[in-house]
Short mmCIF file of C-alpha atoms in Angstrom, two decimals:
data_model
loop_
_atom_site.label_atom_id
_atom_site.label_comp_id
_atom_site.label_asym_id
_atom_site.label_seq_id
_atom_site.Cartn_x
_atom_site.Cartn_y
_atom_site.Cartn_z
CA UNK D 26 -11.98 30.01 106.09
CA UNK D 27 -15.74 29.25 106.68
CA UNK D 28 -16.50 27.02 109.59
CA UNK D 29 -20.20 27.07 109.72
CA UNK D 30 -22.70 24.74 108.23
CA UNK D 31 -25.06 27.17 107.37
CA UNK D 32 -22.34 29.60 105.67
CA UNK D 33 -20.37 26.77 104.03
CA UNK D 34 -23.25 24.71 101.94
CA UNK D 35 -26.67 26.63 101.93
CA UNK D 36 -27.01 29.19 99.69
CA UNK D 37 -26.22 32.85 100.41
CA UNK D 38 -27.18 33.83 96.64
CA UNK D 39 -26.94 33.00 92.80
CA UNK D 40 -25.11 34.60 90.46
CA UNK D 41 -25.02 34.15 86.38
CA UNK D 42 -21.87 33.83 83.87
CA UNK D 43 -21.85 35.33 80.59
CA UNK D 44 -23.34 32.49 78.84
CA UNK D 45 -26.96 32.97 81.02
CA UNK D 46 -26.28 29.91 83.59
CA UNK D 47 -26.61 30.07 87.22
CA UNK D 48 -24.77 28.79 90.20
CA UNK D 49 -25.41 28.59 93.90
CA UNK D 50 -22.77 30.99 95.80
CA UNK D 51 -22.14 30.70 99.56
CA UNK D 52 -21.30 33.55 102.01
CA UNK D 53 -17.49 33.66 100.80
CA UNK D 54 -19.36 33.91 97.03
CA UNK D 55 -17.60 30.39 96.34
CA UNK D 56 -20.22 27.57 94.78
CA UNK D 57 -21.30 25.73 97.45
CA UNK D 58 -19.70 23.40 99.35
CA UNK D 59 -16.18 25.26 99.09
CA UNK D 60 -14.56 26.32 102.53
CA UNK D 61 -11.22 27.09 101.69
CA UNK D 62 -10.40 30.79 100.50
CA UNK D 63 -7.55 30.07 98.73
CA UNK D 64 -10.23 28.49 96.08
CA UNK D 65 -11.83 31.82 95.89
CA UNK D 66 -12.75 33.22 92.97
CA UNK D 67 -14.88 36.01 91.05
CA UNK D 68 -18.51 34.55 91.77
CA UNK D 69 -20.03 34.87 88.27
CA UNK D 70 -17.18 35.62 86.24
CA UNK D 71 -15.34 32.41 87.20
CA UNK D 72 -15.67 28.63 88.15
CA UNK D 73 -15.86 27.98 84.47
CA UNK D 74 -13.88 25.03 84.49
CA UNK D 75 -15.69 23.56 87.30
CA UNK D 76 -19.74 21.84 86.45
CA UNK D 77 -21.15 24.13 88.57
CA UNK D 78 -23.21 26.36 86.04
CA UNK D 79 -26.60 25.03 84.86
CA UNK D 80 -28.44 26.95 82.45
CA UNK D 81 -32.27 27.13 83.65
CA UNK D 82 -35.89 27.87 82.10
CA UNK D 83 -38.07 30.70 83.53
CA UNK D 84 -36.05 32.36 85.07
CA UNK D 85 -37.11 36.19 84.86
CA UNK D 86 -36.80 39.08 86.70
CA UNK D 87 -39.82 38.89 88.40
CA UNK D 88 -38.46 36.02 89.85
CA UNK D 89 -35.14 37.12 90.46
CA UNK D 90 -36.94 40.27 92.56
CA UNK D 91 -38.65 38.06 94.39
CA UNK D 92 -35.25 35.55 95.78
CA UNK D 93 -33.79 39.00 96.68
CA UNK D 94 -34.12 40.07 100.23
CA UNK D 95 -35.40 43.14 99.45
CA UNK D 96 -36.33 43.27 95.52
CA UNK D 97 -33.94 46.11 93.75
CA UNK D 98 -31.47 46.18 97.25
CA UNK D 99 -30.40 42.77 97.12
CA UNK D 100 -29.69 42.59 93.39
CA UNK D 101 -26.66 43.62 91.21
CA UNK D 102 -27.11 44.46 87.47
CA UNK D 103 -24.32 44.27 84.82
CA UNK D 104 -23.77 47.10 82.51
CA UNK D 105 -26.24 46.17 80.17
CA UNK D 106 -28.96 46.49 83.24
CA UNK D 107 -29.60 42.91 83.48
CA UNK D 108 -29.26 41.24 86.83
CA UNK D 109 -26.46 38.99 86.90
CA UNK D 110 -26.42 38.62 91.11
CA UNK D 111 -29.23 37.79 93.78
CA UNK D 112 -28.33 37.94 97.59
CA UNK D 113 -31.18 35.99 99.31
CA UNK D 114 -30.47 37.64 102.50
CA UNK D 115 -28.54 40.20 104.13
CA UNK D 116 -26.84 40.82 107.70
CA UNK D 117 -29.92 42.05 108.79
CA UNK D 118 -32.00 38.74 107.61
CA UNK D 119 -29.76 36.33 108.17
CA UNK D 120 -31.84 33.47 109.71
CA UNK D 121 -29.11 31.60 111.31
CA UNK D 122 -28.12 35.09 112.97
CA UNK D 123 -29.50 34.08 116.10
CA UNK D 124 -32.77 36.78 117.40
CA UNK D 125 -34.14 38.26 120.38
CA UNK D 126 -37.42 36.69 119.84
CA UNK D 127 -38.65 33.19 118.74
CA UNK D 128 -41.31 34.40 116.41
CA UNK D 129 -38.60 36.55 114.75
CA UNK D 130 -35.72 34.03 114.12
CA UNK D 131 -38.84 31.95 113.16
CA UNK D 132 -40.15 34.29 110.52
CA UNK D 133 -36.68 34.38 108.96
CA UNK D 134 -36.03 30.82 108.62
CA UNK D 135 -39.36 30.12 106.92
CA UNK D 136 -38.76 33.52 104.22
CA UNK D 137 -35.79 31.78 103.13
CA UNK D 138 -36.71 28.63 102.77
CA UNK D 139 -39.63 29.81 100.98
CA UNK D 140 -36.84 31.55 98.37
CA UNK D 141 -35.20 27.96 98.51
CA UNK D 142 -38.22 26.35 97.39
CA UNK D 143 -38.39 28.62 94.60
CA UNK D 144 -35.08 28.07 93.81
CA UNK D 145 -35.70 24.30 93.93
CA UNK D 146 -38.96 24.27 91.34
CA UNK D 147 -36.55 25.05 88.22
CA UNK D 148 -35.95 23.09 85.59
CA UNK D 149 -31.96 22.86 83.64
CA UNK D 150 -32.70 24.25 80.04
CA UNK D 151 -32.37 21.19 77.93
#
């Protein structure tokens, strides 16, 4: 079970169903907000009976590149090519990892919530 803040209710990535909407996933890949495991589920493939899904415009693969933390590495593609999972960070970038130097942790908080404000400037498909 998650304990942390950070891992519980900020995203870790988003990942899309089979009807091309989005949700937010923390770093169990459960929608956000969820800190019990026995919840867990297929991120992606699953939550459908939960309002967690929104279908948004512009969202292209340009963009998609961009939330990754490092373009084509932090993406998975279904079978069809298409991405259908961003990770917005990785061990390696994790900002609330903790750093040896202030400038470093620094630069990783302010990456992602550059990818959060992204994130934030879409608009539900109506």
């Amino acid at each position: 079970m998650l304990t942390n803040f950070f891992r519980i209710n900020l995203p870790y990535g988003i990942a899309k169903n089979d009807n091309d909407e989005w949700m937010a996933f923390n770093r169990e890949y459960m929608p956000l907000g969820f800190n019990d495991v026995s919840l867990k589920e297929h991120v992606g493939k699953s939550y459908h009976d939960k309002p967690i899904y929104t279908k948004y415009n512009s969202i292209t693969e340009k963009l998609l590149l961009e939330l990754s933390f490092d373009g084509e590495k932090g993406v998975r593609r279904d079978s069809s090519g298409k991405i259908e999972k961003v990770f917005l960070y990785d061990d390696g970038t994790n900002p609330s990892s903790g750093y040896d130097s202030k400038n470093e942790e620094e630069k990783m908080w302010n990456d992602y919530f550059q990818k959060l404000k992204k994130i934030s400037e879409l608009r539900r498909k109506i």
